[in-house]
Coordinates of C-alpha atoms and ligand atoms in Angstrom, one line a residue:
M672 CA 0.0 0.0 0.0
A673 CA 2.8 2.4 1.1
T674 CA 4.7 1.5 -2.1
K675 CA 1.6 2.2 -4.3
L676 CA 1.1 5.6 -2.6
L677 CA 4.8 6.5 -3.2
V678 CA 4.6 5.5 -6.8
T679 CA 1.4 7.5 -7.3
F680 CA 3.0 10.4 -5.6
A681 CA 6.0 10.1 -7.8
I682 CA 3.8 9.9 -10.9
C683 CA 1.9 13.0 -9.9
R684 CA 5.1 14.8 -9.5
L685 CA 6.3 13.5 -12.9
I686 CA 3.2 14.8 -14.5
V687 CA 3.8 18.2 -13.0
T688 CA 7.5 18.4 -13.6
V689 CA 7.8 16.8 -17.0
G690 CA 4.5 17.3 -18.6
L691 CA 4.0 14.8 -21.4
T692 CA 7.6 13.7 -22.0
L693 CA 7.0 10.5 -20.0
N694 CA 3.6 8.9 -20.4
P695 CA 2.2 8.8 -16.9
T696 CA -0.4 6.2 -17.5
E697 CA 2.1 3.7 -18.6
L698 CA 4.3 4.4 -15.6
L699 CA 1.4 4.1 -13.3
R700 CA 0.8 0.6 -14.7
L701 CA 4.4 -0.3 -13.9
G702 CA 3.5 -1.8 -10.5
V703 CA 7.0 -1.8 -9.2
D704 CA 7.7 -3.2 -5.7
G705 CA 10.6 -0.7 -5.3
Q706 CA 10.4 3.0 -5.2
L707 CA 10.0 5.4 -8.2
S708 CA 11.1 8.7 -6.8
V709 CA 11.2 12.3 -7.9
D710 CA 12.5 13.4 -4.6
P711 CA 14.8 16.4 -5.4
A712 CA 17.6 14.8 -3.3
D713 CA 17.4 11.6 -5.3
V714 CA 17.2 13.4 -8.6
E715 CA 20.2 15.5 -7.6
S716 CA 22.3 12.6 -6.6
A717 CA 21.5 10.7 -9.8
S718 CA 22.5 13.8 -11.9
L719 CA 26.1 13.8 -10.5
D720 CA 29.1 11.5 -10.6
F721 CA 32.6 11.2 -9.2
G722 CA 34.1 13.1 -12.2
G723 CA 32.2 16.2 -11.2
V724 CA 32.3 17.7 -14.7
S725 CA 28.9 16.6 -16.0
R726 CA 25.4 17.2 -14.5
V727 CA 22.3 15.9 -16.1
E728 CA 19.0 15.6 -14.3
P729 CA 16.8 12.6 -14.9
M730 CA 13.0 12.8 -14.8
A731 CA 12.9 10.2 -12.0
V732 CA 14.9 7.6 -10.1
L733 CA 13.9 4.0 -9.6
H734 CA 15.1 2.2 -6.6
P735 CA 14.3 -1.4 -7.7
A736 CA 13.4 -4.1 -5.3
S737 CA 14.1 -6.8 -7.8
A738 CA 15.2 -7.6 -11.3
E739 CA 11.5 -7.8 -12.3
D740 CA 11.2 -4.1 -11.3
V741 CA 14.0 -3.2 -13.7
A742 CA 12.4 -5.3 -16.4
R743 CA 9.0 -3.6 -15.9
L744 CA 10.5 -0.2 -16.2
V745 CA 12.6 -1.0 -19.3
R746 CA 9.6 -2.8 -20.9
S747 CA 7.5 0.3 -20.3
A748 CA 10.1 2.5 -21.9
Y749 CA 10.5 0.2 -24.9
E750 CA 6.7 -0.2 -25.5
S751 CA 5.8 3.4 -24.8
A752 CA 4.6 5.3 -27.9
R753 CA 6.7 8.3 -27.0
G754 CA 9.6 6.4 -25.4
F755 CA 11.9 7.4 -22.6
T756 CA 15.5 6.5 -21.7
V757 CA 16.7 4.3 -18.9
S758 CA 20.2 4.3 -17.4
A759 CA 21.5 2.0 -14.7
R760 CA 23.6 3.8 -12.1
G761 CA 25.9 1.7 -9.9
H762 CA 27.8 3.8 -7.4
G763 CA 28.1 6.8 -9.7
H764 CA 31.9 6.6 -9.9
S765 CA 32.1 7.5 -13.6
I766 CA 34.0 10.5 -14.8
N767 CA 32.0 11.9 -17.6
G768 CA 28.3 11.4 -16.9
Q769 CA 28.2 7.8 -18.3
A770 CA 25.3 6.8 -15.9
Q771 CA 23.3 10.0 -16.4
T772 CA 20.3 10.5 -18.6
A773 CA 18.0 13.4 -19.4
N774 CA 14.4 12.7 -20.5
G775 CA 14.4 9.4 -18.7
V776 CA 14.7 7.4 -15.5
V777 CA 17.9 6.4 -13.7
V778 CA 17.8 3.0 -12.1
Q779 CA 19.7 3.3 -8.8
M780 CA 21.2 -0.2 -8.6
S781 CA 23.4 0.4 -5.5
G782 CA 22.2 1.0 -2.0
R783 CA 19.5 -0.9 -0.1
L784 CA 16.2 0.4 0.9
G785 CA 14.8 -1.7 3.7
S786 CA 13.4 -5.2 3.4
R787 CA 12.1 -4.9 -0.2
N788 CA 15.6 -5.0 -1.6
P789 CA 17.4 -7.3 -3.8
E790 CA 19.1 -10.3 -2.2
K791 CA 22.4 -10.1 -0.5
P792 CA 25.3 -12.0 -2.2
R793 CA 24.8 -15.8 -2.1
V794 CA 27.9 -17.9 -1.9
L795 CA 28.0 -21.5 -3.3
E796 CA 31.0 -22.7 -1.4
K797 CA 31.3 -26.1 -3.2
M798 CA 31.0 -24.5 -6.6
R799 CA 33.3 -21.6 -5.7
Y800 CA 31.1 -18.9 -6.9
V801 CA 29.0 -16.0 -5.6
D802 CA 25.7 -14.7 -7.0
A803 CA 25.6 -10.9 -6.5
W804 CA 23.0 -8.3 -7.3
G805 CA 24.2 -6.0 -10.1
G806 CA 24.3 -3.0 -7.8
E807 CA 26.2 -4.7 -5.0
L808 CA 29.5 -3.0 -4.1
W809 CA 32.6 -5.1 -4.4
I810 CA 33.4 -4.4 -0.7
D811 CA 30.2 -6.1 0.2
V812 CA 30.8 -9.0 -2.2
L813 CA 34.2 -9.5 -0.5
R814 CA 32.7 -9.4 3.1
S815 CA 30.1 -12.1 2.1
T816 CA 32.6 -14.4 0.5
L817 CA 35.1 -14.1 3.3
E818 CA 32.6 -15.7 5.6
Y819 CA 33.3 -18.9 3.6
G820 CA 37.0 -18.3 3.4
L821 CA 36.7 -17.4 -0.3
A822 CA 37.2 -14.3 -2.4
P823 CA 36.9 -13.2 -6.0
K824 CA 40.1 -13.5 -8.0
S825 CA 40.3 -10.3 -9.9
W826 CA 39.8 -6.8 -8.5
T827 CA 39.8 -3.1 -9.0
D828 CA 42.0 -1.0 -6.8
Y829 CA 39.0 0.5 -5.1
L830 CA 36.1 -1.6 -3.8
Y831 CA 33.3 1.0 -3.5
L832 CA 32.3 0.4 -7.1
S833 CA 29.3 -1.7 -8.2
V834 CA 29.5 -5.2 -9.8
G835 CA 27.4 -4.0 -12.8
G836 CA 29.5 -0.8 -13.1
T837 CA 32.9 -2.5 -13.3
L838 CA 31.6 -5.4 -15.5
S839 CA 30.3 -2.8 -18.0
N840 CA 33.9 -1.6 -18.4
A841 CA 36.3 -4.5 -17.6
G842 CA 37.4 -4.1 -13.9
I843 CA 41.2 -4.2 -13.7
S844 CA 44.0 -4.1 -11.1
G845 CA 47.3 -5.8 -10.4
Q846 CA 45.8 -9.3 -10.6
A847 CA 44.6 -8.9 -14.2
F848 CA 47.9 -10.1 -15.7
H849 CA 47.2 -13.7 -14.5
H850 CA 43.4 -13.8 -13.7
G851 CA 42.4 -11.4 -16.5
P852 CA 40.0 -8.5 -15.9
Q853 CA 36.9 -9.0 -13.8
I854 CA 34.9 -9.6 -17.0
S855 CA 37.0 -12.8 -17.5
N856 CA 35.9 -14.1 -14.1
V857 CA 32.1 -14.2 -14.6
Y858 CA 30.2 -17.5 -15.1
E859 CA 26.7 -16.2 -15.7
L860 CA 24.6 -13.0 -15.8
D861 CA 21.0 -12.0 -15.5
V862 CA 20.4 -9.1 -17.8
V863 CA 17.4 -6.9 -18.6
T864 CA 17.7 -6.1 -22.3
G865 CA 16.6 -2.9 -23.9
K866 CA 13.3 -4.7 -24.8
G867 CA 12.6 -5.3 -21.2
E868 CA 13.3 -9.1 -21.3
L869 CA 15.0 -10.6 -18.2
L870 CA 17.4 -13.2 -19.6
T871 CA 20.0 -15.4 -18.1
C872 CA 23.2 -15.6 -20.1
S873 CA 26.5 -17.4 -20.0
Q874 CA 29.1 -18.8 -22.4
K875 CA 26.6 -21.5 -23.3
Q876 CA 23.2 -19.8 -22.9
N877 CA 22.3 -16.6 -24.8
S878 CA 26.1 -16.3 -25.4
E879 CA 25.8 -13.3 -27.7
L880 CA 24.2 -11.3 -25.0
F881 CA 26.7 -12.5 -22.4
H882 CA 29.7 -11.4 -24.4
A883 CA 28.0 -8.2 -25.5
V884 CA 27.2 -7.0 -22.0
L885 CA 30.7 -7.7 -20.6
G886 CA 32.6 -4.5 -21.2
G887 CA 29.5 -3.3 -23.1
L888 CA 29.3 0.2 -21.5
G889 CA 25.7 -0.5 -20.4
Q890 CA 24.5 -0.5 -24.1
F891 CA 22.9 -3.9 -24.3
G892 CA 21.2 -4.5 -21.0
I893 CA 21.1 -3.9 -17.3
I894 CA 23.0 -6.5 -15.3
T895 CA 20.9 -7.6 -12.3
R896 CA 22.9 -10.6 -11.2
A897 CA 26.4 -11.8 -11.8
R898 CA 27.9 -15.2 -10.9
I899 CA 31.5 -14.5 -10.0
A900 CA 34.3 -17.0 -9.7
L901 CA 36.0 -17.4 -6.3
E902 CA 39.2 -18.8 -4.9
P903 CA 40.3 -19.6 -1.4
A904 CA 41.1 -16.2 0.2
P905 CA 44.6 -15.6 1.3
Q906 CA 45.1 -14.4 4.9
R907 CA 47.9 -12.0 4.5
V908 CA 49.8 -10.0 1.9
R909 CA 53.5 -9.0 1.7
W910 CA 53.4 -5.7 -0.1
I911 CA 56.6 -4.3 -1.6
R912 CA 57.6 -1.2 -3.5
V913 CA 60.9 -0.6 -5.2
L914 CA 62.1 2.4 -7.2
Y915 CA 63.7 2.8 -10.7
S916 CA 65.2 5.8 -12.4
N917 CA 65.5 4.1 -15.8
F918 CA 62.1 3.5 -17.5
T919 CA 63.3 0.7 -19.7
T920 CA 64.7 -1.3 -16.7
F921 CA 61.4 -0.6 -14.9
T922 CA 59.1 -1.9 -17.7
H923 CA 61.5 -4.8 -18.4
D924 CA 61.1 -6.0 -14.8
Q925 CA 57.3 -5.5 -15.0
E926 CA 57.1 -7.5 -18.2
Y927 CA 59.3 -10.2 -16.8
L928 CA 57.1 -10.5 -13.7
I929 CA 53.9 -10.8 -15.8
S930 CA 55.5 -13.4 -18.1
L931 CA 56.1 -15.8 -15.2
H932 CA 52.4 -16.6 -15.3
G933 CA 52.7 -17.9 -18.8
Q934 CA 55.5 -20.2 -17.8
H935 CA 53.3 -21.9 -15.2
S936 CA 55.8 -21.0 -12.5
S937 CA 54.7 -21.4 -9.0
Q938 CA 57.1 -18.6 -8.2
K939 CA 55.4 -15.4 -9.0
F940 CA 53.9 -12.3 -7.4
D941 CA 50.1 -12.2 -7.1
Y942 CA 49.8 -8.5 -8.0
V943 CA 51.9 -6.3 -10.3
E944 CA 51.3 -2.6 -10.6
G945 CA 53.5 0.5 -10.6
F946 CA 53.4 4.2 -10.7
V947 CA 55.2 7.2 -12.0
I948 CA 56.6 9.8 -9.7
V949 CA 57.1 13.1 -11.4
D950 CA 56.9 15.8 -8.8
E951 CA 57.6 16.8 -5.2
G952 CA 59.0 13.6 -3.9
L953 CA 57.6 10.4 -2.7
I954 CA 54.7 11.6 -0.5
N955 CA 53.1 13.7 -3.1
N956 CA 49.8 12.0 -3.7
W957 CA 47.0 9.9 -2.3
R958 CA 48.3 6.6 -3.5
S959 CA 51.8 6.9 -2.0
S960 CA 50.9 7.1 1.7
F961 CA 52.9 3.9 2.0
F962 CA 56.1 5.9 2.1
S963 CA 56.5 7.5 5.5
P964 CA 56.8 11.3 5.6
R965 CA 59.9 10.7 7.7
N966 CA 61.4 8.8 4.8
P967 CA 64.4 10.8 3.6
V968 CA 64.3 9.5 0.0
K969 CA 64.0 12.3 -2.6
I970 CA 64.0 12.1 -6.3
A971 CA 67.1 14.2 -6.8
S972 CA 69.2 11.8 -4.6
L973 CA 68.3 8.9 -6.8
G974 CA 69.6 10.3 -10.1
A975 CA 66.2 10.2 -11.9
S976 CA 66.6 11.1 -15.5
G977 CA 64.4 14.1 -16.4
G978 CA 63.2 14.3 -12.8
V979 CA 61.0 11.1 -13.1
L980 CA 61.1 8.0 -11.0
Y981 CA 59.1 4.8 -11.4
C982 CA 57.8 2.7 -8.6
L983 CA 57.2 -1.0 -9.0
E984 CA 54.5 -2.3 -6.7
I985 CA 54.2 -6.0 -6.1
T986 CA 52.5 -8.3 -3.6
M987 CA 52.7 -11.9 -2.6
N988 CA 49.6 -13.5 -0.8
Y989 CA 50.1 -16.1 1.8
H990 CA 48.5 -18.1 4.6
E991 CA 49.7 -17.8 8.2
S992 CA 50.6 -21.5 8.0
T993 CA 53.2 -20.8 5.3
A994 CA 54.5 -17.6 6.9
D995 CA 58.0 -19.2 7.5
T996 CA 58.7 -19.5 3.7
I997 CA 57.4 -16.1 2.5
D998 CA 60.7 -14.3 3.1
Q999 CA 62.6 -16.8 0.9
E1000 CA 60.0 -16.8 -1.8
V1001 CA 59.9 -13.0 -2.1
E1002 CA 63.7 -12.8 -1.9
A1003 CA 64.1 -15.4 -4.7
L1004 CA 62.0 -13.2 -7.1
M1005 CA 63.4 -9.9 -6.0
Q1006 CA 66.9 -11.1 -6.9
K1007 CA 65.9 -11.2 -10.5
L1008 CA 64.9 -7.5 -10.5
N1009 CA 67.0 -4.5 -11.3
F1010 CA 65.6 -1.7 -9.0
I1011 CA 67.8 0.9 -7.3
P1012 CA 69.5 -0.8 -4.4
A1013 CA 68.3 0.4 -1.0
T1014 CA 64.9 1.5 -2.2
V1015 CA 62.9 -1.5 -1.0
F1016 CA 59.8 -0.5 1.0
T1017 CA 58.0 -3.5 2.6
T1018 CA 54.9 -3.9 4.6
D1019 CA 52.8 -6.9 5.6
L1020 CA 49.0 -6.7 6.3
P1021 CA 45.8 -8.7 6.3
Y1022 CA 44.4 -9.5 2.8
V1023 CA 41.3 -7.4 3.3
D1024 CA 43.3 -4.3 4.3
F1025 CA 45.4 -4.6 1.2
L1026 CA 42.3 -4.9 -1.1
D1027 CA 40.6 -2.0 0.7
R1028 CA 43.7 0.2 0.7
V1029 CA 42.3 3.1 -1.4
H1030 CA 39.3 3.5 0.9
K1031 CA 41.8 4.7 3.6
A1032 CA 43.1 7.3 1.2
E1033 CA 39.5 8.3 0.4
L1034 CA 38.7 8.9 4.1
K1035 CA 41.8 11.1 4.5
L1036 CA 40.9 13.1 1.4
R1037 CA 37.3 13.5 2.5
S1038 CA 38.4 14.8 5.8
K1039 CA 40.4 17.5 4.0
G1040 CA 37.5 18.3 1.5
L1041 CA 39.6 16.9 -1.3
W1042 CA 37.5 14.0 -2.4
E1043 CA 34.5 15.7 -3.9
V1044 CA 36.4 17.8 -6.4
P1045 CA 36.4 17.6 -10.2
H1046 CA 38.4 14.5 -11.5
P1047 CA 39.5 14.9 -15.1
W1048 CA 40.9 11.4 -15.3
L1049 CA 42.4 9.9 -18.4
N1050 CA 42.9 6.1 -18.6
L1051 CA 44.7 4.6 -21.6
F1052 CA 45.7 1.2 -22.8
V1053 CA 49.1 1.7 -24.4
P1054 CA 50.7 -1.0 -26.6
K1055 CA 53.9 -2.4 -25.2
S1056 CA 55.9 -1.6 -28.4
R1057 CA 55.2 2.2 -27.9
I1058 CA 55.5 2.5 -24.1
D1059 CA 59.0 4.0 -24.3
D1060 CA 57.7 6.7 -26.7
F1061 CA 54.8 7.4 -24.4
D1062 CA 57.3 7.8 -21.5
K1063 CA 59.4 10.3 -23.4
G1064 CA 56.5 12.3 -24.8
V1065 CA 54.2 12.3 -21.8
F1066 CA 55.8 11.5 -18.5
K1067 CA 59.0 13.4 -19.4
G1068 CA 57.4 15.8 -21.8
I1069 CA 53.8 17.0 -21.6
L1070 CA 53.4 16.6 -17.8
E1071 CA 56.3 19.0 -17.1
N1072 CA 56.9 17.5 -13.6
K1073 CA 53.3 18.2 -12.4
T1074 CA 50.7 15.5 -12.1
S1075 CA 47.9 16.6 -9.7
G1076 CA 47.3 13.0 -8.7
P1077 CA 48.7 9.4 -9.0
I1078 CA 49.8 8.0 -12.4
L1079 CA 49.5 4.3 -12.5
I1080 CA 51.3 2.2 -15.0
Y1081 CA 51.2 -1.6 -15.3
P1082 CA 51.2 -4.3 -18.1
M1083 CA 48.7 -7.0 -18.8
N1084 CA 48.6 -10.1 -20.9
K1085 CA 46.1 -9.9 -23.8
N1086 CA 45.5 -13.6 -23.7
K1087 CA 43.6 -13.2 -20.5
W1088 CA 41.0 -11.0 -22.3
D1089 CA 38.1 -12.7 -24.1
E1090 CA 38.0 -11.2 -27.6
R1091 CA 34.3 -11.9 -27.8
S1092 CA 33.5 -9.3 -25.1
S1093 CA 32.7 -5.7 -26.1
V1094 CA 35.8 -4.2 -24.6
V1095 CA 38.6 -3.0 -26.9
V1096 CA 42.3 -3.2 -26.2
P1097 CA 45.5 -2.7 -28.3
D1098 CA 46.4 -5.3 -30.8
E1099 CA 49.5 -6.6 -29.0
D1100 CA 50.2 -9.5 -26.7
V1101 CA 51.1 -7.2 -23.9
F1102 CA 49.7 -3.7 -23.2
Y1103 CA 49.9 -1.2 -20.4
L1104 CA 47.3 0.6 -18.4
V1105 CA 48.4 4.2 -17.9
A1106 CA 45.9 6.0 -15.5
L1107 CA 46.3 9.7 -14.9
L1108 CA 44.1 10.0 -11.8
R1109 CA 44.0 13.8 -11.3
S1110 CA 42.1 16.0 -9.0
A1111 CA 41.4 19.6 -10.0
L1112 CA 41.4 22.5 -7.6
D1113 CA 39.8 25.9 -8.2
K1114 CA 42.3 27.6 -5.9
G1115 CA 46.1 27.3 -6.1
E1116 CA 48.3 27.0 -9.1
E1117 CA 47.0 27.4 -12.7
T1118 CA 48.4 23.9 -13.4
Q1119 CA 45.9 22.4 -11.0
T1120 CA 42.7 23.8 -12.5
L1121 CA 40.1 21.7 -14.3
E1122 CA 40.7 23.7 -17.5
Y1123 CA 44.4 23.2 -17.5
L1124 CA 44.2 19.4 -16.7
S1125 CA 41.5 18.8 -19.3
D1126 CA 43.6 20.6 -21.9
Q1127 CA 46.6 18.5 -20.9
N1128 CA 44.5 15.3 -21.4
R1129 CA 43.6 16.6 -25.0
Q1130 CA 47.3 17.3 -25.6
I1131 CA 48.2 13.7 -24.5
L1132 CA 45.6 12.2 -26.9
R1133 CA 46.8 14.5 -29.7
F1134 CA 50.4 13.5 -29.0
C1135 CA 49.5 9.8 -29.3
D1136 CA 47.6 10.4 -32.4
E1137 CA 50.4 12.3 -34.1
A1138 CA 53.1 9.9 -33.0
G1139 CA 51.0 7.0 -34.3
I1140 CA 50.7 5.4 -30.8
D1141 CA 47.6 3.3 -31.1
V1142 CA 46.2 3.8 -27.6
K1143 CA 42.7 2.7 -26.6
Q1144 CA 40.8 4.7 -23.9
Y1145 CA 39.8 2.6 -20.9
L1146 CA 36.5 4.0 -19.4
P1147 CA 36.2 5.7 -22.8
H1148 CA 34.6 9.1 -23.3
Y1149 CA 33.8 10.5 -26.7
T1150 CA 31.2 12.8 -28.0
Y1151 CA 30.8 12.0 -31.7
E1152 CA 29.8 8.7 -33.4
E1153 CA 32.9 8.9 -35.7
E1154 CA 35.1 8.8 -32.6
W1155 CA 33.3 5.8 -31.3
V1156 CA 33.6 4.0 -34.6
D1157 CA 37.3 4.8 -34.5
H1158 CA 37.5 3.6 -30.9
F1159 CA 35.9 0.2 -31.6
G1160 CA 37.7 -0.2 -34.9
D1161 CA 37.1 -3.8 -36.2
K1162 CA 34.6 -4.4 -33.4
W1163 CA 32.3 -1.5 -34.4
A1164 CA 30.1 -3.5 -36.8
L1165 CA 29.5 -6.2 -34.2
F1166 CA 28.9 -3.6 -31.5
H1167 CA 26.3 -1.8 -33.7
Q1168 CA 24.7 -5.1 -34.7
R1169 CA 24.4 -6.2 -31.0
K1170 CA 22.8 -2.8 -30.2
M1171 CA 20.2 -3.2 -32.8
E1172 CA 19.4 -6.7 -31.5
F1173 CA 19.3 -6.1 -27.8
D1174 CA 18.3 -2.4 -27.5
P1175 CA 16.7 -1.5 -30.9
R1176 CA 15.1 1.7 -29.6
R1177 CA 18.5 2.8 -28.2
I1178 CA 16.9 3.7 -24.8
L1179 CA 19.7 2.3 -22.6
T1180 CA 22.6 4.3 -21.1
T1181 CA 22.5 7.4 -23.4
G1182 CA 25.1 9.0 -21.0
Q1183 CA 27.8 7.2 -22.9
R1184 CA 26.9 9.2 -26.0
I1185 CA 27.3 6.3 -28.4
F1186 CA 23.8 6.0 -29.8
K1187 CA 20.9 8.5 -29.9
P1188 CA 17.4 7.2 -28.9
S1189 CA 15.1 6.4 -31.9
F1190 CA 12.4 8.8 -30.7
Ligands
FAD138 P1 28.6 4.0 -12.6 O1 29.4 5.2 -12.7 O2 27.4 4.1 -11.7 O3 28.2 3.4 -14.0 C1 29.2 3.2 -15.0 C2 28.6 2.8 -16.3 O4 28.0 1.5 -16.2 C3 27.4 3.7 -16.7 O5 27.4 3.8 -18.1 C4 26.2 2.9 -16.2 O6 25.0 3.2 -16.9 C5 26.6 1.5 -16.4 N1 26.1 0.6 -15.4 C6 26.1 0.7 -14.0 N2 25.5 -0.3 -13.4 C7 25.1 -1.2 -14.4 C8 24.4 -2.4 -14.5 N3 24.1 -3.0 -13.4 N4 24.2 -3.0 -15.7 C9 24.6 -2.3 -16.8 N5 25.2 -1.2 -16.9 C10 25.5 -0.6 -15.7 N6 38.2 0.8 -12.6 C11 39.0 -0.3 -12.7 O7 38.8 -1.0 -13.7 N7 40.1 -0.5 -11.9 C12 40.3 0.3 -10.8 O8 41.2 0.1 -10.1 C13 39.4 1.5 -10.6 N8 39.6 2.3 -9.6 C14 38.8 3.3 -9.4 C15 39.0 4.1 -8.3 C16 38.1 5.2 -8.1 C17 38.3 6.1 -6.8 C18 37.1 5.5 -9.0 C19 36.2 6.7 -8.8 C20 36.9 4.7 -10.1 C21 37.8 3.6 -10.3 N9 37.6 2.8 -11.4 C22 38.4 1.7 -11.6 C23 36.6 3.0 -12.5 C24 35.3 2.3 -12.2 O9 35.5 0.9 -12.4 C25 34.3 2.8 -13.2 O10 34.1 4.1 -13.1 C26 33.0 2.1 -12.9 O11 32.1 2.3 -13.9 C27 32.4 2.6 -11.6 O12 31.4 1.8 -11.1 P2 30.1 2.4 -10.6 O13 29.4 1.3 -9.9 O14 30.3 3.6 -9.8 O15 29.4 2.7 -12.0

């Protein structure tokens, strides 16, 4: 009864606020068990994201109680004579309004609203998988699986992201070199297509939809459930950082470490990442809290060429029962690396604390009012054959020793990516993620402003284009169809064909700006 009243209230508000853009009679017939809201606070929150550079108000926000609620809404949009758009929103951590929509409804997948909400993660211990609601945050997936001593295999660096949000992109971190991205670790999905059908899909069942949705930027359906592969959870992590002044030595070591997987060696690190240090020293950004402020190491003292240092970040997981051998195992691998002697920084911590490391940095930044600022991030996949040119042109060139945030760099093996998925990566066996995770400030130096940093991003893309470095954007952002056609390259025809099949009215996820709705 209360739900019906809320929906009726929402519809009345819709009629007042949006006139005839949405057909109110059709929405009244929705009969959702969740909440269709036009509460200004809900609408405001759905119109923003982490990037802080795009603001688009939806007509209403649906807090679904089930996958059927999502299906009812999308079916109504699909069958409506006038049509309206529908966008799933996970935790709103996109940079460029990818989960926003005007003239439509945002489905707020993350966040629970009382007892009518979608199920909590369900672990099948024997089968080593977890079934999670599409809006579930990875931190909550982890908490549930740890109750069974299990954990997902492939991660993102930050866990306050939704399952549906990262699977719509790829989901990568330092484990991707051997486990592949998160999209390579999914057995099955429930998806509401753009026609409002709720379908189960996997490698064997509705496989075209399965592959389309993984890395599909929300274009083919809304993920309401994902079955995610699990492994026994390690208890502890040995976490090591070492420094390099020579880029080629640094990337050579990174590539060596990720090649160990291919050789089926039991001796390997479980996580390989790295970052570039181009400015004030080793304590300059929110990803380097690891280095103590008392640490005397400074770039100048290490002979960095062009004022740039590179930090390799590696971990080895272990159980307390094998703690006595961890030192030797780490040492054996470290001996094969060529970092600057005396720059080894080691810590040891519980597995959960390692996985949840960025959240600590978030809390610190929030306390200083530095989290909710604009984030003109640029994430690129760079082919291995051109990473040296990228270093010279960007890290030692365009950035001019200023970064305004962490710059991550780590290689991945392409054979861990399923070519049938929608995501596009460079056409080489090994490619790097380069992530410029910048925060803009309106006060302070000119080099920290949103305008300056956005312009620098454009400069970097132009440089790659002119130098013929065939980068692919990760978490891509384009405005024109030609740019998307170029981005997808050989995959565009298939991407387009899948769109016509699964979302023929092009009502889903218009915030990606790939297709325009057909009404
Ligand atoms: P949203 O921003 O809410 O949505 C992203 C896109 O997916 C939108 O187009 C939306 O419509 C669509 N979508 C959302 N839910 C669904 C669904 N259920 N079904 C279909 N489509 C859906 N990424 C990495 O790979 N590795 C990292 O280490 C990493 N670290 C990050 C750290 C921070 C601090 C931040 C802010 C982002 C990071 N990201 C990382 C990027 C992140 O994975 C993407 O921005 C992701 O989309 C965010 O998830 P979200 O739940 O907030 O999605």
